[in-house]
Coordinates of C-alpha atoms in Angstrom, one line a residue:
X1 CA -62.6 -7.7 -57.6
X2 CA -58.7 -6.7 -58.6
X3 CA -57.3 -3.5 -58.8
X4 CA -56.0 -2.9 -62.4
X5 CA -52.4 -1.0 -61.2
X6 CA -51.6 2.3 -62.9
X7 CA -49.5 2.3 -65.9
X8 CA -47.2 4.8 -63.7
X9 CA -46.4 1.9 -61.6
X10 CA -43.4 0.2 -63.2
X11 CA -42.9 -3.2 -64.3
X12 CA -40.2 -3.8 -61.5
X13 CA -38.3 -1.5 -58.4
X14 CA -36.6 1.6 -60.1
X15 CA -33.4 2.3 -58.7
X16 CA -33.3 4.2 -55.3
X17 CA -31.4 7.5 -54.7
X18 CA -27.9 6.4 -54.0
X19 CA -28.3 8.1 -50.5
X20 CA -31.2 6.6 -49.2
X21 CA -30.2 2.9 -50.3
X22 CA -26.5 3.6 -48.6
X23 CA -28.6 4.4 -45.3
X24 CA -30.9 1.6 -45.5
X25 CA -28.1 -0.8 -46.1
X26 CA -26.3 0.5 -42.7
X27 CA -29.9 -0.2 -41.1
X28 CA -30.0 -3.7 -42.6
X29 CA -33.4 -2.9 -44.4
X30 CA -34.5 -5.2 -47.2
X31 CA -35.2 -3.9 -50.7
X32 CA -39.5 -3.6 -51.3
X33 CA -40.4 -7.2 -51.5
X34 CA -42.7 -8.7 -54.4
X35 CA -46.1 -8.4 -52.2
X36 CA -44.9 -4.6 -50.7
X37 CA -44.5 -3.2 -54.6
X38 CA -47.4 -5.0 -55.7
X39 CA -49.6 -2.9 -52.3
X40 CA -47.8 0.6 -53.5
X41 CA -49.3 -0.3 -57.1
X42 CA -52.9 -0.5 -55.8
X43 CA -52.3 2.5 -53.3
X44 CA -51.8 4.4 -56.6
X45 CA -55.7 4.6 -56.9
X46 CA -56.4 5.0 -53.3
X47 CA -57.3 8.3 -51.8
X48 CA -58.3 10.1 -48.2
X49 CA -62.2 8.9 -47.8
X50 CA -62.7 10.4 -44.9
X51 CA -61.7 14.1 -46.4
X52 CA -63.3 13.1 -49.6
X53 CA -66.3 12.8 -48.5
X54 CA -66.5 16.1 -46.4
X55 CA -65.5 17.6 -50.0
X56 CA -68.5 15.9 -51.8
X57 CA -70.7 16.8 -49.3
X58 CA -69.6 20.5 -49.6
X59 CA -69.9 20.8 -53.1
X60 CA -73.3 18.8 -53.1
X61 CA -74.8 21.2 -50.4
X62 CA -74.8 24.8 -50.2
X63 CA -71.1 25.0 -52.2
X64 CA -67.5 24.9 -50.8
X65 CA -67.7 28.8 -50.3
X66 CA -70.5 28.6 -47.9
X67 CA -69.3 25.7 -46.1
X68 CA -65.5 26.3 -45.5
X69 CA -65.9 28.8 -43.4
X70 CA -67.5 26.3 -40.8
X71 CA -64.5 24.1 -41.3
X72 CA -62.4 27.1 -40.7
X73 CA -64.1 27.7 -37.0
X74 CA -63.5 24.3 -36.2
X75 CA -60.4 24.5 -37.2
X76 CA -59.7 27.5 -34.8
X77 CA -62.3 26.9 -31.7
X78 CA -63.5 22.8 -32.1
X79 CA -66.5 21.4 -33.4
X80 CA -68.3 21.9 -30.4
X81 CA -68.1 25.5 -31.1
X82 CA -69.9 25.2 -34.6
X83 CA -73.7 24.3 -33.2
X84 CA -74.7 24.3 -37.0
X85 CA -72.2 22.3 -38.3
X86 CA -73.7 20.1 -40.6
X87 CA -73.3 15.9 -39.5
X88 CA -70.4 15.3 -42.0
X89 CA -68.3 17.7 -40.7
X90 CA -69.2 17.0 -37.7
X91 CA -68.1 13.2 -38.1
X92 CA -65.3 14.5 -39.6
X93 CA -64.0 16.3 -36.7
X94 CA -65.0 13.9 -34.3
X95 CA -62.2 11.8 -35.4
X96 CA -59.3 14.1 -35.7
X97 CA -59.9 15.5 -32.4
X98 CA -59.6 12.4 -30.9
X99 CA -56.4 12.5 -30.9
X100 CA -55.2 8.9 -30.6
X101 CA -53.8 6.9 -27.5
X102 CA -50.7 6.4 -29.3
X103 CA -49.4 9.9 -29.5
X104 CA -47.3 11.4 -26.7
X105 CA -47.1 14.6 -26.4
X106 CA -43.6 14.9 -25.1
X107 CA -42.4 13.1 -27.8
X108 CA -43.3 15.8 -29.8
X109 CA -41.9 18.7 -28.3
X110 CA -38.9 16.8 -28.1
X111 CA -38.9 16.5 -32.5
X112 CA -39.9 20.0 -32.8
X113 CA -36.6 21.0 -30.5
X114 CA -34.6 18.3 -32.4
X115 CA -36.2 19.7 -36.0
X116 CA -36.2 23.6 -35.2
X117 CA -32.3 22.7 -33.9
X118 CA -31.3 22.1 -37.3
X119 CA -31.6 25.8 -38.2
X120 CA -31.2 27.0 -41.8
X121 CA -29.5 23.9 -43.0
X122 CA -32.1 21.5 -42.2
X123 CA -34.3 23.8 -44.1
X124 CA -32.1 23.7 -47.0
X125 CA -31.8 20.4 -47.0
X126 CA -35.1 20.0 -47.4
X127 CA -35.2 22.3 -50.3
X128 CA -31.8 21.3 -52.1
X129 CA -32.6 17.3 -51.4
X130 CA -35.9 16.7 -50.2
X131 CA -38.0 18.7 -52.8
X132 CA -35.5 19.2 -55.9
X133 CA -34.4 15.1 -55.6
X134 CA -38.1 14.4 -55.5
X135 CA -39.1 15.6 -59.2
X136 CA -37.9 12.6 -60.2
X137 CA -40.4 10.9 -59.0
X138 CA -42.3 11.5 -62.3
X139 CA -46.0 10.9 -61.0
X140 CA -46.4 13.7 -58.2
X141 CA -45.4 16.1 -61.1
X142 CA -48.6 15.4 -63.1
X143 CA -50.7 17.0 -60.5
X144 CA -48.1 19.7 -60.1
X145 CA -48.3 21.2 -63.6
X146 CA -52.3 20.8 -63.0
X147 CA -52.6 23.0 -60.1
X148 CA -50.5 25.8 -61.5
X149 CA -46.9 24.9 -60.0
X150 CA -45.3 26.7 -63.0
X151 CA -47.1 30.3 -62.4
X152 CA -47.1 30.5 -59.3
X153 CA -43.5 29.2 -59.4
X154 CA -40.8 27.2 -57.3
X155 CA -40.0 29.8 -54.8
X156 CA -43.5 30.3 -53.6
X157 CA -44.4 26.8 -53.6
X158 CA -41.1 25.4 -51.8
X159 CA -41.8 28.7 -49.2
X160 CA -45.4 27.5 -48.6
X161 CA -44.4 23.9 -47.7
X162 CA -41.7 25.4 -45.7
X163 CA -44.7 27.5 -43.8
X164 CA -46.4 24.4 -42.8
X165 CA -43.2 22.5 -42.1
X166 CA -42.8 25.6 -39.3
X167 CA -45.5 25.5 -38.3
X168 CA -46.0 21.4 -37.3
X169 CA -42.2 21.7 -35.5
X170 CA -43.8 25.1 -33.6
X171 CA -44.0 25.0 -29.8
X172 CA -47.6 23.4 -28.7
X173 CA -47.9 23.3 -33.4
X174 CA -49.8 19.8 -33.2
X175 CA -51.7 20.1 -30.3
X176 CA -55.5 20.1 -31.4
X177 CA -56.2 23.7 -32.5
X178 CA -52.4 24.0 -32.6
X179 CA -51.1 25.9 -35.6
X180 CA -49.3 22.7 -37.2
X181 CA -52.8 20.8 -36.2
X182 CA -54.6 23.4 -38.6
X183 CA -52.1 23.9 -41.5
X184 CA -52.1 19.8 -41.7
X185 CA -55.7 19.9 -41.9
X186 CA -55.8 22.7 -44.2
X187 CA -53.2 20.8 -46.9
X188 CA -55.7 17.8 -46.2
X189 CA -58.5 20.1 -46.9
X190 CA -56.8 21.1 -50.4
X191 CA -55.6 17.9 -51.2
X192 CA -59.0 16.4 -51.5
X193 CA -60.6 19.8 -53.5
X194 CA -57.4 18.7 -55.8
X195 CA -57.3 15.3 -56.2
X196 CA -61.3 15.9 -57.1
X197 CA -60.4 18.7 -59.8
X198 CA -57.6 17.3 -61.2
X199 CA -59.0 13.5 -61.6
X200 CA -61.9 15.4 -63.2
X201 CA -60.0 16.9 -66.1
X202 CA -60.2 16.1 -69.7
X203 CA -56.1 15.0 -70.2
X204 CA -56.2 13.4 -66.7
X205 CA -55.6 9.3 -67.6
X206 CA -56.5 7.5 -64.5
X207 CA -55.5 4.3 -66.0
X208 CA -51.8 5.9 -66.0
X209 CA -51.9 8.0 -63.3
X210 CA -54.1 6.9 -60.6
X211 CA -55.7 9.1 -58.8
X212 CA -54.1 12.4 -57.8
X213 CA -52.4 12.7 -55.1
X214 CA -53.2 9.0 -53.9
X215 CA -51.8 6.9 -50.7
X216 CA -48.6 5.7 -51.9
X217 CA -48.1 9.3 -52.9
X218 CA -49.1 10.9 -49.7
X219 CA -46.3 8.3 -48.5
X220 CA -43.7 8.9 -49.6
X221 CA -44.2 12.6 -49.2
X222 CA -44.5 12.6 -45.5
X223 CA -41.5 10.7 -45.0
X224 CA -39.6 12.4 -47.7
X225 CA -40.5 15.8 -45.7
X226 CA -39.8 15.1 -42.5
X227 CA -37.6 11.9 -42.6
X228 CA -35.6 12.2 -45.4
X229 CA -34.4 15.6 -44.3
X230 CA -32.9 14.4 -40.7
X231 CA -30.9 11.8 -43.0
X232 CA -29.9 14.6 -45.1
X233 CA -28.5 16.2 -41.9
X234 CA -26.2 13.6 -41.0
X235 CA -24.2 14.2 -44.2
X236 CA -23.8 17.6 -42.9
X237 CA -22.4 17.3 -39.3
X238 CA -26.3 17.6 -38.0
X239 CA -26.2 14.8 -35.3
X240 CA -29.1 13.9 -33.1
X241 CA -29.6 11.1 -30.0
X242 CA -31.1 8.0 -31.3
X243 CA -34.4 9.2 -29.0
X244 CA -34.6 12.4 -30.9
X245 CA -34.7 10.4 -33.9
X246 CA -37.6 8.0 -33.0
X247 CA -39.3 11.3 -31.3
X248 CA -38.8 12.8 -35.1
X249 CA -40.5 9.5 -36.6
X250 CA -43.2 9.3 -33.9
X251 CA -44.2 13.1 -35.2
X252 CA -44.1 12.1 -38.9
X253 CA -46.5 9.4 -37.9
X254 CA -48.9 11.7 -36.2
X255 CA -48.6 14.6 -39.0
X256 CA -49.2 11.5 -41.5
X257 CA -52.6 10.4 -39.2
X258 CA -53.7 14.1 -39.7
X259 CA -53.2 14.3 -43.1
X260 CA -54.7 11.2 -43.8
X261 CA -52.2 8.9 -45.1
X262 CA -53.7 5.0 -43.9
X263 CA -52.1 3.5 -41.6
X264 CA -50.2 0.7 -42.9
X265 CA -48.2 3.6 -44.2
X266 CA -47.5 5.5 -41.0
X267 CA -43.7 4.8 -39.4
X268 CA -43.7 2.8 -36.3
X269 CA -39.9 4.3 -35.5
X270 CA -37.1 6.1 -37.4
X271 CA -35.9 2.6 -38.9
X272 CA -39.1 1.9 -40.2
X273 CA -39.5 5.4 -41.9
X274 CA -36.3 5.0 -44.0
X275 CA -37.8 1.7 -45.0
X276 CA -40.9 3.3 -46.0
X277 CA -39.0 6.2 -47.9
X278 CA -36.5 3.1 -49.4
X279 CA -39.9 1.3 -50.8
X280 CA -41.3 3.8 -51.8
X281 CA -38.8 5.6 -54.0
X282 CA -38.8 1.9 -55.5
X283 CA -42.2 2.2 -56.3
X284 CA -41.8 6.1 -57.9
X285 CA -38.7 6.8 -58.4
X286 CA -39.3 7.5 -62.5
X287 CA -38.0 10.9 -63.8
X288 CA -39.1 11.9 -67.0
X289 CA -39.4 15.1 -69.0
X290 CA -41.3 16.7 -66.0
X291 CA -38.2 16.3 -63.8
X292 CA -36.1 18.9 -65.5
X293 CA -39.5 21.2 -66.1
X294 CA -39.9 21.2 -62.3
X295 CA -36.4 21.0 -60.8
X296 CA -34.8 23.4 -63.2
X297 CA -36.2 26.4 -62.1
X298 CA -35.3 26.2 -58.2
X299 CA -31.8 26.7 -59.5
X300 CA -32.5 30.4 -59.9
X301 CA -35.0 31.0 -57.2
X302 CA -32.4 32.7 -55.0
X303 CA -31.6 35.4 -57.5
X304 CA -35.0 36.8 -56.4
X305 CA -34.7 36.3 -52.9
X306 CA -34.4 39.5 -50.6
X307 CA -31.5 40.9 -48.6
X308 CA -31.2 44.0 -47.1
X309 CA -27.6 44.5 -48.3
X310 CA -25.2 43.6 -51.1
X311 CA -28.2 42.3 -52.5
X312 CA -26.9 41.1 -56.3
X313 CA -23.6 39.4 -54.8
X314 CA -25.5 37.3 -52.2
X315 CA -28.6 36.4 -54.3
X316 CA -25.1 35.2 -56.5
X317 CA -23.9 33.1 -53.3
X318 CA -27.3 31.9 -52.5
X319 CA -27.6 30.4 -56.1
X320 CA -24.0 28.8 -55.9
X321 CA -24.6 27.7 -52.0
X322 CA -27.7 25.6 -53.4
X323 CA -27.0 24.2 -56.2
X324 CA -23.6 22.6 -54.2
X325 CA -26.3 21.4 -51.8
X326 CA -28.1 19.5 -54.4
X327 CA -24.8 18.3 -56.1
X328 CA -23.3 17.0 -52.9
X329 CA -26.1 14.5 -52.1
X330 CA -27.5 14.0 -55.1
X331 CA -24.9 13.1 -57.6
X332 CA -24.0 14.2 -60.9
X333 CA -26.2 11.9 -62.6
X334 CA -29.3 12.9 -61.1
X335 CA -28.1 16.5 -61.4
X336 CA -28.0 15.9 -64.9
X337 CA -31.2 14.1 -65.0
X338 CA -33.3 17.4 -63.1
X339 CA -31.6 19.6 -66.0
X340 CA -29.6 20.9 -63.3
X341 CA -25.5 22.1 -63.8
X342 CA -23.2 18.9 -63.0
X343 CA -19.7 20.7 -62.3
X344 CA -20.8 22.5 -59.3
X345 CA -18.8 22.0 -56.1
X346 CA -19.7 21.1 -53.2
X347 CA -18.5 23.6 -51.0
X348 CA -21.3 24.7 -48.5
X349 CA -21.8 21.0 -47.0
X350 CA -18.5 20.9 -46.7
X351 CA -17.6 24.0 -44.9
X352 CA -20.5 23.4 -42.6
X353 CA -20.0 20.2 -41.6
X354 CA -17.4 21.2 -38.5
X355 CA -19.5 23.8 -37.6
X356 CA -22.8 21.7 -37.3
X357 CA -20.6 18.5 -35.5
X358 CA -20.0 21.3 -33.2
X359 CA -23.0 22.5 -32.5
X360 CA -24.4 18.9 -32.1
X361 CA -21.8 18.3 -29.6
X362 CA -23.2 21.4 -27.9
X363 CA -26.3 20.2 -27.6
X364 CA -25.7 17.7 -25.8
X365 CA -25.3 19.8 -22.6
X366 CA -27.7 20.6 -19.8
X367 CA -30.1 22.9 -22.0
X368 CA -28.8 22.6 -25.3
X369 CA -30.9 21.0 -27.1
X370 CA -33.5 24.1 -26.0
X371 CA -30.9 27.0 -27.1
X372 CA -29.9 25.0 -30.5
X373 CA -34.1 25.0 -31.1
X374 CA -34.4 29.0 -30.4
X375 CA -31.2 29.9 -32.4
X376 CA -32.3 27.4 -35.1
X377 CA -35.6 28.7 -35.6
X378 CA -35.1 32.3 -35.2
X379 CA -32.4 31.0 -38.6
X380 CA -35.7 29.4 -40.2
X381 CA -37.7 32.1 -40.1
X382 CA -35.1 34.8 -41.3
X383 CA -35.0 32.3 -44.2
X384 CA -38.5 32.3 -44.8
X385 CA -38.3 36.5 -44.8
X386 CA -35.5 35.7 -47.2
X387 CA -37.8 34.0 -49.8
X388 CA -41.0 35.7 -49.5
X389 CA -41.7 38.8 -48.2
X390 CA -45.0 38.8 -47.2
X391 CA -46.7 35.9 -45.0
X392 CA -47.4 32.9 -46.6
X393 CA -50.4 31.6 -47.0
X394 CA -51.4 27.5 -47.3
X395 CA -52.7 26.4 -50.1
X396 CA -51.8 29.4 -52.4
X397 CA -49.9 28.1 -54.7
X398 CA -52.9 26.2 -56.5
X399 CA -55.2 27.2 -58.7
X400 CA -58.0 25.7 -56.5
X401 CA -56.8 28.6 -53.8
X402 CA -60.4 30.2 -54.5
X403 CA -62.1 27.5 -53.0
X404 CA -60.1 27.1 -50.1
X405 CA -60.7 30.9 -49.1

């Protein structure tokens, strides 16, 4: 039987951020061929079966409420430590701790050093790029505005993606029972009580949408948020070896495996993430009216943010240091299409790039890649007391948050 494609799926490519089709042109990648768009279409109404089911079986048993809190201890101490675990979970569990014979774990220390190295700018880059550039793609946003992205606001949502980012690139993060291990499985966790909610609602259109927060989705968001960001670094002075760049893709593809994104959609190297983020923002790559509603307010996030002096004048820098982030790389036609100011300057990349070719150069040297990751994440988590507070917690900023408690 055929897949009938979601209306969301347009009638041909859209046009890729400027960007990422410059970089895959250098790499010699080929635009999303007929068959390719035509697979991202039917993804569109694909989901995480394995997680799915664990949900249904939740909420058909004794209730997500009673349940989690087994998924939680096998989250922290295995499944082996949960002798009542009931045989989904169980079957769940026996899969994602075993971890497969593809992943090496030196590799990933070596991407957490090379991610954690990039300090404050990587992170904004991610923010400014990554995040903002991506409410363009039109789709994701429907779900957004679902889950209560608009209460709970930019700042806190952007810091909780921040919180897991941090916590996948920690030291020892994705080994199993690692902290990045359990945040991944914890956004999976919520993904799946989400993509059931949301689907379920009365203004949800499946035959437009698809299902929420579907494969070709959850593909273009791994890649846009760990992939796309290293690219983004190389436009301001962050340089990396070519095998801390395939050690960066060979994380994304584990962190992908754990969150349940199919294989077919998982990067083999570095080269063949930028051809999945290229194809994909073919595939998605829509703005509408949503764009502006989302985008918009990240451009004043940083007048709440929290400094312990001369508070007003740098929350003042902050919001001009952004915004000329997101002007720099994305263009003044996008700008204008987030409902974002198109005059700004680009002044922070600019000033930084010396100082970041610098610091690249210095890492280069006997144990410099190790100092650049300290100093960068001690930078990264000064940030993160910058926009929140408090701790963050995964999974907050959704109205579902109840029922992942």
């Amino acid at each position: 039987m055929s897949v009938v494609i979601p209306r969301r799926h347009p009638d041909s490519p859209a046009r890729v951020p400027v960007g990422v089709d410059a970089f895959a042109r250098v790499l010699r990648i080929h635009p999303v061929s007929d068959a390719q768009f035509a697979r991202f279409g039917e993804a569109l109404t694909e989901g995480d079966p394995l997680m799915d089911d664990v949900v249904e079986k939740m909420i058909a048993g004794a209730g997500v409420g009673a349940l989690r809190p087994l998924f939680e201890q096998a989250l922290e101490s295995g499944i082996d430590a949960v002798p009542d675990a009931p045989d989904f979970l169980r079957a769940f569990f026996d899969v994602v701790e075993r971890t497969p014979d593809w992943v090496d774990g030196d590799r990933l220390e070596v991407a957490a050093h090379t991610m954690n190295g990039g300090g404050c700018d990587g992170l904004y880059i991610a923010r400014d790029v990554a995040l903002v550039g991506g409410y363009a793609f039109s789709g994701f946003n429907q779900t957004l505005l679902r889950t209560g992205a608009l209460e709970k606001g930019s700042n806190s949502r952007f810091a909780e993606t921040s919180q897991w980012a941090l916590d996948v690139i920690a030291e020892g993060g994705l080994r199993i029972l690692g902290v990045g291990y359990r945040s991944t499985l914890r956004v999976r966790f919520i993904h799946s009580l989400v993509r059931r909610h949301v689907a379920a609602m009365d203004d949800w259109d499946s035959m437009r949408w698809g299902l929420p927060i579907n494969q070709t989705d959850m593909a273009a968001t791994i890649v846009g948020s760990l992939i796309a960001p290293m690219v983004g670094g190389l436009g301001m002075g962050l340089i990396n070896t070519p095998s801390e760049y395939q050690a960066v893709a060979h994380l994304t593809r584990y962190v992908g495996w754990l969150m349940g994104v199919a294989d077919e959609f998982l990067p083999v190297d570095f080269r063949d993430g930028i051809r999945i983020l290229h194809h994909t923002s073919a595939a998605l790559s829509t703005p509408d009216e949503t764009s502006a509603q989302l985008a918009r307010p990240m451009a004043d996030d940083p007048m709440s943010w929290n400094y312990p002096t001369f508070e007003r004048a740098r929350r003042r820098i902050a919001r001009s240091q952004h915004l000329s982030i997101s002007a720099f790389f994305l263009g003044p036609a996008a700008m204008k299409t987030l409902g974002l100011p198109t005059r700004t300057l680009p002044w922070y990349p600019i000033i930084r790039i010396p100082v970041n070719l610098t610091r690249s150069i210095a890492a280069l040297l006997p144990g410099g890649r190790l100092r650049a990751s300290v100093r960068g994440r001690n930078q990264q988590l000064r940030f993160m007391r910058t926009m929140e507070e408090t701790p963050v917690t995964i999974g907050e900023t959704t109205q579902l948050s109840q029922h992942a408690a």
